[in-house]
N, CA and C of each residue as an Amber inpcrd file, in Angstrom:
protein
   618
 115.2230000 151.1930000  92.9340000 115.5890000 151.2750000  91.5310000
 116.2940000 152.5930000  91.2470000 115.8440000 153.6680000  91.8540000
 116.4890000 154.9600000  91.6600000 117.9410000 154.9180000  92.1140000
 118.1870000 154.1260000  93.1800000 119.5560000 153.9830000  93.6670000
 120.4440000 153.3750000  92.5910000 119.9670000 152.3570000  91.9300000
 120.7240000 151.7060000  90.8720000 121.0130000 152.6930000  89.7400000
 120.0190000 153.4480000  89.3250000 120.1580000 154.3420000  88.1970000
 121.1440000 155.4750000  88.4840000 121.2760000 155.8310000  89.7440000
 122.1430000 156.9560000  90.0870000 123.5450000 156.5500000  90.4930000
 123.8550000 155.2490000  90.4680000 125.1660000 154.7680000  90.9170000
 125.7820000 153.8420000  89.8780000 127.1090000 153.6610000  89.9760000
 127.7420000 152.6270000  89.1620000 127.2360000 151.2660000  89.6110000
 127.2300000 150.3080000  88.6880000 126.7130000 148.9780000  89.0170000
 127.3570000 148.3620000  90.2310000 128.7060000 148.4030000  90.3070000
 129.3990000 147.7540000  91.4390000 129.0830000 148.4600000  92.7580000
 128.9210000 149.7700000  92.7050000 128.5810000 150.5110000  93.9260000
 127.1670000 150.1760000  94.3830000 126.2590000 150.0590000  93.4180000
 124.8700000 149.7020000  93.7540000 124.7940000 148.2920000  94.3110000
 125.6060000 147.3920000  93.7800000 125.6490000 146.0290000  94.2990000
 126.0790000 146.0400000  95.7640000 127.1410000 146.7920000  96.0640000
 127.6240000 146.8840000  97.4490000 126.5470000 147.4760000  98.3610000
 125.8410000 148.4810000  97.8460000 124.7770000 149.1240000  98.6150000
 123.6810000 148.1190000  98.9800000 123.2150000 147.3660000  97.9780000
 122.1130000 146.4400000  98.2310000 122.5600000 145.2260000  99.0460000
 123.8040000 144.7980000  98.8800000 124.2890000 143.6920000  99.7180000
 124.3060000 144.1120000 101.1910000 124.6850000 145.3560000 101.4370000
 124.6690000 145.8660000 102.8150000 123.2370000 145.9250000 103.3400000
 122.3170000 146.4040000 102.4940000 120.8970000 146.4630000 102.8740000
 120.3840000 145.0740000 103.2460000 120.7580000 144.0890000 102.4230000
 120.3110000 142.7200000 102.6550000 120.9030000 142.1610000 103.9370000
 122.1820000 142.3930000 104.1480000 122.8470000 141.8960000 105.3600000
 122.2860000 142.5420000 106.6220000 121.9600000 143.8420000 106.5260000
 121.4440000 144.5680000 107.6900000 119.9910000 144.2170000 108.0000000
 119.2520000 143.7900000 106.9590000 117.8120000 143.5660000 107.1300000
 117.5170000 142.3730000 108.0360000 118.2770000 141.3190000 107.8880000
 118.0370000 140.1420000 108.7140000 116.8930000 139.2710000 108.2350000
 116.1770000 139.7190000 107.2080000 115.0850000 138.9260000 106.6280000
 115.0420000 139.2120000 105.1250000 114.3740000 138.3490000 104.3880000
 114.3180000 138.4780000 102.9310000 113.3320000 139.5800000 102.5460000
 113.8620000 140.6750000 101.9920000 113.0030000 141.7770000 101.5350000
 113.0710000 141.8360000 100.0130000 111.9180000 141.7010000  99.3960000
 111.8460000 141.6470000  97.9280000 112.4960000 142.8600000  97.2790000
 112.2300000 144.0490000  97.8190000 112.7290000 145.2850000  97.2080000
 114.2550000 145.3040000  97.1590000 114.8940000 144.8350000  98.2300000
 116.3580000 144.8250000  98.2680000 116.9420000 143.8490000  97.2510000
 116.3370000 142.6770000  97.1500000 116.8510000 141.6740000  96.2160000
 116.5570000 142.0680000  94.7680000 115.4460000 142.7490000  94.5550000
 115.1380000 143.2750000  93.2120000 116.1760000 144.3350000  92.8380000
 116.4660000 145.2250000  93.7810000 117.4820000 146.2530000  93.5450000
 118.8380000 145.6460000  93.2580000 119.1750000 144.5820000  93.9800000
 120.4480000 143.8970000  93.7670000 120.5090000 143.3110000  92.3590000
 119.4270000 142.6760000  91.9300000 119.3990000 142.0810000  90.5810000
 119.5590000 143.1550000  89.5140000 118.8940000 144.2870000  89.6840000
 119.0410000 145.3940000  88.7330000 120.4880000 145.8880000  88.6890000
 121.1000000 146.0030000  89.8620000 122.4860000 146.4500000  89.9460000
 123.4140000 145.4590000  89.2510000 123.1290000 144.1790000  89.4070000
 123.9450000 143.1500000  88.7570000 123.8120000 143.2080000  87.2400000
 122.6080000 143.5020000  86.7600000 122.4110000 143.6770000  85.3190000
 123.2400000 144.8650000  84.8300000 123.1810000 145.9560000  85.5740000
 123.9220000 147.1550000  85.1940000 125.4230000 146.8890000  85.1590000
 125.8910000 146.0260000  86.0460000 127.3280000 145.6950000  86.1130000
 127.7110000 144.5800000  85.1420000 126.7250000 144.0550000  84.4050000
 127.0140000 142.9870000  83.4500000 127.1350000 141.6110000  84.0760000
 126.6760000 141.4750000  85.3250000 126.7330000 140.1890000  86.0340000
 125.4180000 139.4310000  85.7990000 125.2310000 139.0000000  84.5620000
 123.9340000 138.4810000  84.1570000 123.5720000 137.1580000  84.8310000
 124.5370000 136.2850000  85.0130000 124.2320000 135.0020000  85.6300000
 123.8200000 135.1870000  87.0890000 124.4950000 136.0750000  87.7920000
 124.1220000 136.3490000  89.1800000 122.7420000 137.0030000  89.2430000
 122.4940000 137.9200000  88.3110000 121.1890000 138.5830000  88.2630000
 120.0820000 137.5700000  87.9580000 120.3940000 136.6390000  87.0650000
 119.4210000 135.6030000  86.7120000 119.0750000 134.7360000  87.9280000
 120.0900000 134.3410000  88.6910000 119.8590000 133.5200000  89.8890000
 119.0500000 134.2830000  90.9320000 119.3440000 135.5740000  91.0650000
 118.6000000 136.4050000  92.0170000 117.1400000 136.5140000  91.6000000
 116.9200000 136.6240000  90.3010000 115.5540000 136.7630000  89.7900000
 114.7650000 135.4600000  89.9350000 115.4400000 134.3480000  89.7820000
 114.7780000 133.0460000  90.0010000 114.2310000 132.9770000  91.4250000
 115.0390000 133.4280000  92.3850000 114.5950000 133.4310000  93.7850000
 113.4170000 134.3840000  93.9960000 113.4790000 135.5410000  93.3410000
 112.3740000 136.5030000  93.4410000 111.0780000 135.8890000  92.8910000
 111.1930000 135.1970000  91.7650000 110.0130000 134.5930000  91.1480000
 109.4790000 133.4180000  91.9630000 110.3530000 132.7690000  92.6880000
 109.8880000 131.7080000  93.5920000 109.0490000 132.2960000  94.7250000
 109.4450000 133.4890000  95.1640000 108.7080000 134.1690000  96.2270000
 107.3820000 134.7450000  95.7190000 107.4250000 135.2640000  94.4770000
 106.2430000 135.9470000  93.9330000 106.1450000 135.6650000  92.4260000
 105.7160000 134.4670000  92.0650000 105.7190000 134.0660000  90.6450000
 104.7790000 134.8750000  89.7540000 103.7780000 135.5010000  90.3430000
 102.8110000 136.2650000  89.5360000 103.2740000 137.6850000  89.2600000
 104.4070000 138.0940000  89.8180000 104.8560000 139.4730000  89.6880000
 105.2920000 139.8040000  88.2570000 104.6120000 140.7470000  87.6340000
 105.0110000 141.1850000  86.3000000 106.3740000 141.8840000  86.3430000
 106.6080000 142.6240000  87.4140000 107.8740000 143.3500000  87.5650000
 109.0570000 142.3840000  87.5240000 108.9470000 141.2870000  88.2340000
 110.0410000 140.3200000  88.2800000 110.1790000 139.5560000  86.9670000
 109.0590000 139.2940000  86.3240000 109.1080000 138.5920000  85.0420000
 109.6780000 139.4940000  83.9500000 109.3580000 140.7770000  84.0280000
 109.9650000 141.7250000  83.0970000 111.4730000 141.8080000  83.3110000
 111.8780000 141.7820000  84.5820000 113.3100000 141.7900000  84.8930000
 113.9830000 140.5530000  84.3040000 113.3350000 139.4120000  84.4150000
 113.8700000 138.1750000  83.8280000 114.1050000 138.3570000  82.3330000
 113.1300000 138.9250000  81.6470000 113.2490000 139.1430000  80.2020000
 114.3700000 140.1280000  79.8840000 114.4960000 141.1840000  80.6890000
 115.5510000 142.1690000  80.4720000 116.9380000 141.5340000  80.6250000
 117.0730000 140.6340000  81.5790000 118.3460000 139.9420000  81.7850000
 118.6830000 139.0910000  80.5610000 117.6810000 138.3650000  80.0580000
 117.9170000 137.5120000  78.8900000 118.3010000 138.3670000  77.6790000
 117.6240000 139.4920000  77.5040000 117.9450000 140.3670000  76.3670000
 119.3440000 140.9450000  76.4970000 119.6760000 141.4230000  77.6940000
 120.9830000 142.0500000  77.9290000 122.1240000 141.0520000  77.7650000
 121.8680000 139.7990000  78.0880000 122.9130000 138.7710000  77.9970000
 122.9820000 138.1470000  76.6120000 122.1750000 138.6350000  75.6740000
 122.2310000 138.1660000  74.3000000 121.2670000 137.0550000  73.9590000
 120.4660000 136.6100000  74.9160000 119.4960000 135.5440000  74.6780000
 118.1560000 136.1710000  74.2710000 118.1470000 136.7790000  73.1110000
 116.9940000 137.5770000  72.6940000 115.7690000 136.7300000  72.3760000
 115.9960000 135.5050000  71.9320000 114.8520000 134.6220000  71.6740000
 114.0900000 134.3230000  72.9550000 114.8220000 134.0490000  74.0130000
 114.1990000 133.7820000  75.3050000 113.5010000 135.0360000  75.8240000
 114.1520000 136.1840000  75.6700000 113.5570000 137.4470000  76.1150000
 112.2250000 137.7020000  75.4030000 112.2290000 137.5070000  74.0880000
 111.0120000 137.7370000  73.3200000 109.9080000 136.7940000  73.7530000
 110.2670000 135.5550000  74.0420000 109.2810000 134.5690000  74.4800000
 108.6220000 134.9970000  75.7900000 109.4210000 135.5230000  76.7200000
 108.8780000 135.9690000  78.0060000 107.9780000 137.1860000  77.8060000
 108.4510000 138.1510000  77.0100000 107.6510000 139.3520000  76.7460000
 106.3250000 138.9860000  76.0800000 106.3760000 138.0560000  75.1340000
 105.1600000 137.6530000  74.4290000 104.1760000 136.9790000  75.3810000
 104.6970000 136.1250000  76.2440000 103.8390000 135.4390000  77.2260000
 103.1780000 136.4520000  78.1620000 103.9650000 137.4360000  78.6090000
 103.4120000 138.4680000  79.4880000 102.3480000 139.2890000  78.7780000
 102.6290000 139.6310000  77.5310000 101.6820000 140.4430000  76.7650000
 100.3820000 139.6780000  76.5220000 100.5000000 138.4250000  76.1360000
  99.3020000 137.6250000  75.8640000  98.4210000 137.4590000  77.1030000
  99.0600000 137.4680000  78.2770000  98.3160000 137.3130000  79.5250000
  97.8110000 138.6430000  80.0780000  98.3570000 139.7520000  79.5360000
  98.0120000 141.0870000  80.0680000  97.8800000 142.0820000  78.9180000
  96.9090000 141.8570000  78.0440000  96.7720000 142.6480000  76.8190000
  96.5750000 144.1370000  77.0550000  96.0370000 144.5060000  78.2200000
  95.7880000 145.9300000  78.4780000  96.8960000 146.5690000  79.3160000
  97.9400000 145.8280000  79.5920000  99.0500000 146.3620000  80.3880000
  99.9630000 147.2170000  79.5230000 100.1790000 148.4550000  79.9460000
 101.0670000 149.3520000  79.2070000 102.5000000 148.8330000  79.2170000
 102.9620000 148.3580000  80.3710000 104.3310000 147.8360000  80.4810000
 104.5350000 146.6220000  79.5790000 103.5950000 145.6950000  79.6160000
 103.7160000 144.4840000  78.8050000 103.7630000 144.8210000  77.3230000
 102.8900000 145.7290000  76.8980000 102.8490000 146.1220000  75.4860000
 104.1250000 146.8470000  75.0720000 104.5850000 147.7620000  75.9210000
 105.7610000 148.5550000  75.5840000 107.0150000 147.7010000  75.4730000
 107.2600000 146.8700000  76.4770000 108.4560000 146.0240000  76.4460000
 108.4090000 145.0290000  75.2850000 107.2450000 144.4670000  75.0420000
 107.1040000 143.4960000  73.9470000 107.3430000 144.1750000  72.6040000
 106.7380000 145.3260000  72.4010000 106.9180000 146.0550000  71.1390000
 108.3680000 146.4840000  70.9500000 109.0020000 146.9230000  72.0210000
 110.4050000 147.3400000  71.9340000 111.3030000 146.1780000  71.5250000
 111.0370000 145.0040000  72.0970000 111.8630000 143.8380000  71.7460000
 111.5900000 143.3840000  70.3190000 110.3290000 143.4320000  69.9040000
 110.0030000 143.1060000  68.5190000 110.7240000 144.0470000  67.5590000
 110.7330000 145.3210000  67.8890000 111.4310000 146.3020000  67.0590000
 112.9310000 146.0280000  67.0450000 113.4850000 145.7080000  68.2140000
 114.9100000 145.4030000  68.3070000 115.2910000 144.2310000  67.3980000
 114.3580000 143.2810000  67.2710000 114.6030000 142.1090000  66.4310000
 114.0850000 142.2970000  65.0090000 113.7540000 143.5520000  64.6860000
 113.3020000 143.9310000  63.3420000 112.0120000 143.2320000  62.9060000
 111.1890000 142.8860000  63.8820000 109.8670000 142.3230000  63.5870000
 108.8570000 143.4770000  63.6020000 109.0060000 144.3390000  62.6210000
 108.2750000 145.6090000  62.6310000 106.7650000 145.4510000  62.4800000
 106.3310000 144.5370000  61.6380000 104.8890000 144.3540000  61.4330000
 104.2120000 143.8870000  62.7140000 104.8930000 143.0030000  63.4570000
 104.3330000 142.5220000  64.7200000 104.3270000 143.6330000  65.7780000
 105.3850000 144.4160000  65.7940000 105.4590000 145.5420000  66.7370000
 104.3570000 146.5510000  66.4440000 104.1220000 146.7890000  65.1550000
 103.0570000 147.7200000  64.7520000 101.6930000 147.2470000  65.2560000
 101.4440000 145.9600000  65.1370000 100.1620000 145.4180000  65.5950000
  99.9650000 145.6430000  67.0860000 101.0240000 145.4040000  67.8540000
 100.9670000 145.6070000  69.3120000 100.7400000 147.0800000  69.6420000
 101.4720000 147.9510000  68.9730000 101.3980000 149.3850000  69.2840000
 100.0870000 150.0160000  68.8100000  99.5660000 149.5540000  67.7010000
  98.2730000 150.0810000  67.2480000  97.1810000 149.7670000  68.2690000
  97.2390000 148.5750000  68.8210000  96.2690000 148.2210000  69.8660000
  96.5180000 149.0460000  71.1350000  97.7830000 149.2530000  71.4540000
  98.1310000 149.9930000  72.6640000  97.6450000 151.4390000  72.6200000
  97.7540000 152.0850000  71.4610000  97.3090000 153.4840000  71.3940000
  95.7890000 153.5910000  71.4730000  95.1120000 152.5180000  71.1020000
  93.6530000 152.5260000  71.2820000  93.3010000 152.4040000  72.7630000
  94.1110000 151.6640000  73.4970000  93.8840000 151.4950000  74.9320000
  94.3670000 152.7070000  75.7150000  95.4740000 153.2880000  75.2690000
  96.0660000 154.4580000  75.9410000  96.2090000 155.6000000  74.9350000
  95.0870000 156.2210000  74.5460000  95.1170000 157.2180000  73.4750000
  95.8020000 158.5370000  73.8360000  96.1900000 158.6960000  75.0790000
  96.8300000 159.9480000  75.4800000  98.3060000 159.7450000  75.8520000
  98.8730000 158.6690000  75.3770000 100.2640000 158.3500000  75.6820000
 101.1670000 158.7790000  74.5210000 101.9090000 159.8490000  74.7150000
 102.7610000 160.4030000  73.6640000 103.8280000 159.4020000  73.2320000
 104.4460000 158.7460000  74.2000000 105.5230000 157.7960000  73.9000000
 105.0630000 156.6750000  72.9800000 103.8520000 156.1840000  73.1920000
 103.3310000 155.1130000  72.3510000 103.1910000 155.5660000  70.9070000
 102.6990000 156.7800000  70.7200000 102.5540000 157.2930000  69.3500000
 103.9140000 157.4630000  68.6710000 104.9070000 157.8790000  69.4290000
 106.2450000 158.0280000  68.8570000 106.8320000 156.6680000  68.4570000
 106.6180000 155.6860000  69.3030000 107.0830000 154.3360000  68.9780000
 106.3430000 153.8100000  67.7540000 105.0510000 154.0590000  67.7000000
 104.2480000 153.6160000  66.5630000 104.7200000 154.2780000  65.2760000
 105.0190000 155.5610000  65.3490000 105.4920000 156.2790000  64.1590000
 106.7430000 155.6260000  63.5880000 107.6400000 155.1990000  64.4520000
 108.8860000 154.5700000  63.9990000 108.6360000 153.2420000  63.2970000
 107.7890000 152.3950000  63.8940000 107.5740000 151.0860000  63.2680000
 106.7000000 151.2000000  62.0200000 105.8020000 152.1750000  61.9870000
 105.0210000 152.3970000  60.7670000 105.9700000 152.7610000  59.6130000
 106.9350000 153.5970000  59.9150000 107.9150000 153.9960000  58.9030000
 108.7310000 152.7920000  58.4390000 109.1380000 151.9420000  59.3830000
 109.9400000 150.7730000  59.0420000 109.1810000 149.7770000  58.1710000
 107.8660000 149.7560000  58.2920000 107.0660000 148.8420000  57.4690000
 106.6640000 149.4890000  56.1390000 107.0990000 150.7240000  55.9430000
 106.7930000 151.4140000  54.6890000 105.4930000 152.1730000  54.6920000
 104.8300000 152.2350000  55.8500000 103.5490000 152.9550000  55.9490000
 103.8140000 154.4150000  56.3230000 104.3000000 155.1750000  55.3580000
 104.6950000 156.5440000  55.6550000 103.5150000 157.4300000  56.0530000
 102.3850000 157.2150000  55.4440000 101.2010000 158.0080000  55.8080000
 100.8330000 157.7710000  57.2680000 100.8300000 156.5020000  57.6760000
 100.4690000 156.1710000  59.0610000 101.5520000 156.6400000  60.0360000
 102.7910000 156.6330000  59.5990000 103.8880000 157.1290000  60.4360000
 103.6870000 158.6110000  60.7500000 103.3540000 159.3800000  59.7320000
 103.1360000 160.8180000  59.9440000 101.8540000 161.0750000  60.7450000
 100.8590000 160.2320000  60.5780000  99.6350000 160.3740000  61.3700000
  99.9260000 160.1350000  62.8480000 100.7320000 159.1240000  63.1300000
 101.0910000 158.8480000  64.5250000 101.9080000 159.9890000  65.1190000
 102.8360000 160.5180000  64.3360000 103.6350000 161.6670000  64.7950000
 102.7310000 162.8630000  65.0620000 101.7460000 163.0410000  64.2150000
 100.7990000 164.1470000  64.3890000 100.0510000 164.0230000  65.7140000
  99.6450000 162.8030000  66.0590000  98.9150000 162.6120000  67.3120000
  99.8050000 162.8860000  68.5210000 101.0850000 162.5600000  68.4060000
 102.0160000 162.8730000  69.4990000 102.1140000 164.3870000  69.6860000
 102.2470000 165.1160000  68.5950000 102.3020000 166.5810000  68.6730000
 101.0080000 167.1570000  69.2230000  99.8910000 166.5940000  68.7950000
  98.5830000 167.0880000  69.2610000  98.4420000 166.9190000  70.7650000
  98.8930000 165.7830000  71.2730000  98.8220000 165.5410000  72.7170000
  99.6890000 166.5200000  73.5010000 100.7510000 166.9840000  72.8670000
 101.6340000 167.9670000  73.5070000 101.1140000 169.4010000  73.3340000
  99.9890000 169.5330000  72.6170000  99.3930000 170.8520000  72.4220000
  99.9820000 171.6450000  71.2730000 100.8350000 171.0030000  70.4770000
 101.4400000 171.6920000  69.3290000 100.6240000 171.3560000  68.0910000
  99.5080000 172.0430000  67.9430000  98.5650000 171.7140000  66.8750000
  99.1120000 172.0580000  65.4930000  99.8880000 173.1030000  65.3990000
 100.4230000 173.4960000  64.0870000 101.3400000 172.4070000  63.5190000
 102.2240000 171.8940000  64.3510000 103.0940000 170.8140000  63.8870000
 102.2980000 169.5470000  63.5990000 101.2570000 169.3140000  64.3900000
 100.4000000 168.1490000  64.1600000  99.7250000 168.2640000  62.7900000
  99.2160000 169.4360000  62.4880000  98.5540000 169.6710000  61.1950000
  99.5550000 169.5140000  60.0510000 100.7610000 170.0080000  60.2690000
 101.8220000 169.8740000  59.2650000 102.0940000 168.4040000  58.9620000
 102.1700000 167.5920000  60.0170000 102.3950000 166.1610000  59.8310000
 101.2340000 165.4950000  59.0940000 100.0340000 165.9210000  59.3930000
  98.8700000 165.3420000  58.7130000  98.8300000 165.7200000  57.2380000
  99.2640000 166.9180000  56.9360000  99.3380000 167.3200000  55.5220000
 100.3580000 166.4720000  54.7620000 101.4700000 166.1560000  55.4470000
 102.4580000 165.2670000  54.8360000 101.8550000 163.8730000  54.6660000
 101.1380000 163.4220000  55.6930000 100.4970000 162.0970000  55.6310000
  99.5560000 162.0160000  54.4430000  98.8500000 163.0900000  54.1990000
  97.8790000 163.1050000  53.0960000  98.5720000 162.9280000  51.7480000
  99.7850000 163.4570000  51.6220000 100.5180000 163.3000000  50.3550000
 101.0110000 161.8670000  50.1560000 101.2250000 161.1480000  51.2530000
 101.6870000 159.7560000  51.1520000 100.5330000 158.7720000  50.9760000
  99.3480000 159.1630000  51.4240000  98.1940000 158.2600000  51.3000000
  97.7510000 158.1770000  49.8430000  97.3170000 156.9960000  49.4440000
  96.8490000 156.8090000  48.0760000  95.6450000 157.6950000  47.7940000
  95.6430000 158.3070000  46.6180000  94.5160000 159.1600000  46.2320000
  93.2230000 158.3440000  46.1200000  93.3830000 157.0650000  45.8850000
  92.2170000 156.1990000  45.7450000  91.7030000 155.6730000  47.0810000
  92.4950000 155.9220000  48.1350000  92.0830000 155.4730000  49.4720000
  91.2250000 156.5750000  50.0950000  89.9640000 156.5890000  49.7080000
  89.0810000 157.6800000  50.1070000  88.8510000 157.7290000  51.6160000
  88.8170000 156.5630000  52.2590000  88.5880000 156.5300000  53.7050000
  89.7360000 157.2050000  54.4410000  90.9800000 156.8470000  54.1010000
  92.1390000 157.4450000  54.7680000  92.2250000 158.9290000  54.4860000
  92.0070000 159.3050000  53.2350000  92.0510000 160.7270000  52.8780000
  91.0030000 161.5160000  53.6560000  89.8020000 160.9620000  53.7650000
  88.7220000 161.6410000  54.4820000  89.0200000 161.7200000  55.9810000
  89.6030000 160.6490000  56.5260000  89.9550000 160.6260000  57.9570000
  91.0040000 161.6780000  58.2790000  92.0040000 161.7790000  57.4150000
  93.0680000 162.7790000  57.6320000  92.4970000 164.1820000  57.5320000
  91.6810000 164.4220000  56.5390000  91.0820000 165.7460000  56.3580000
  90.2260000 166.1260000  57.5600000  89.4590000 165.1640000  58.0500000
  88.5930000 165.4310000  59.2130000  89.4320000 165.7510000  60.4490000
  90.5280000 165.0410000  60.6170000  91.3930000 165.2840000  61.7730000
  92.0800000 166.6480000  61.6590000  92.4600000 167.0220000  60.4620000
  93.0650000 168.3470000  60.2560000  92.0810000 169.4330000  60.6880000
  90.8340000 169.2840000  60.3080000  89.8110000 170.2770000  60.6700000
  89.6200000 170.3410000  62.1780000  89.6390000 169.1840000  62.8440000
  89.5170000 169.1530000  64.3030000  90.6680000 169.9070000  64.9650000
  91.8640000 169.6600000  64.4820000  93.0340000 170.3120000  65.0720000
  93.0940000 171.7920000  64.7470000  92.6300000 172.1640000  63.5830000
  92.5590000 173.5930000  63.2430000  91.6060000 174.3230000  64.1800000
  90.5100000 173.6550000  64.5190000  89.5500000 174.2460000  65.4540000
  90.1570000 174.3840000  66.8370000  90.8940000 173.3750000  67.2670000
  91.5590000 173.4270000  68.5810000  92.6330000 174.4980000  68.6000000
  93.3510000 174.6270000  67.5060000  94.3970000 175.6460000  67.4050000
  93.8100000 177.0370000  67.4650000  92.6980000 177.2210000  66.7620000
  92.0200000 178.5250000  66.7640000  91.5230000 178.8770000  68.1630000
  91.0210000 177.8630000  68.8720000  90.5350000 178.0710000  70.2360000
  91.6720000 178.4720000  71.1580000  92.8270000 177.8210000  70.9950000
  94.0010000 178.1490000  71.8160000  94.4630000 179.5790000  71.5420000
  94.4160000 179.9800000  70.2920000  94.8530000 181.3360000  69.9250000
  93.9270000 182.3930000  70.5150000  92.6430000 182.0660000  70.6430000
  91.6890000 183.0080000  71.2370000  91.9750000 183.2560000  72.7140000
  92.5450000 182.2580000  73.3640000  92.8330000 182.3680000  74.7930000
  94.0530000 183.2320000  75.0680000  94.8950000 183.4210000  74.0440000
  96.1430000 184.1930000  74.2530000  95.8780000 185.6940000  74.2490000
């Protein structure tokens, strides 16, 4: 895969075709690399055919099924792509890859409420994943949940050790939360105090 990312699509295709010809036997990694290169070169039908063969060899492979979905999305068949991502996610609820790709496609199709549901569950499963919190912040904002968007951004900053910016985001979140929503207000206040304590501890170490 690194070979594909570092080369032009047509060059990567030539590279993997040579690998395949030299191998003398069917190697999954080479054919996977070829399919990725074909996607990069915009040869979606060829990539699709290559992926069908890969899935025949290893139908349970999430990697190959994700590749299938990526091909459908890249070729404009977004409904099919979403269907594959959803099927993978439903079968692998704790998979970071399944959740991320599914949420990204939902966001791409402006299904923000559904993406939010997936990402909220994902951050509970992977509470130390900065990227997930950033993705969540975006979809929270798109659904109009500005308080939750800033809370998610705060958690991303906190994971990076930038407690001051995290606290700043939580203070903004508090202004967006309803004054009558006592639970949310109390939760934000409690988290601010936790981060202030962590910030103070970090300052003592300097």
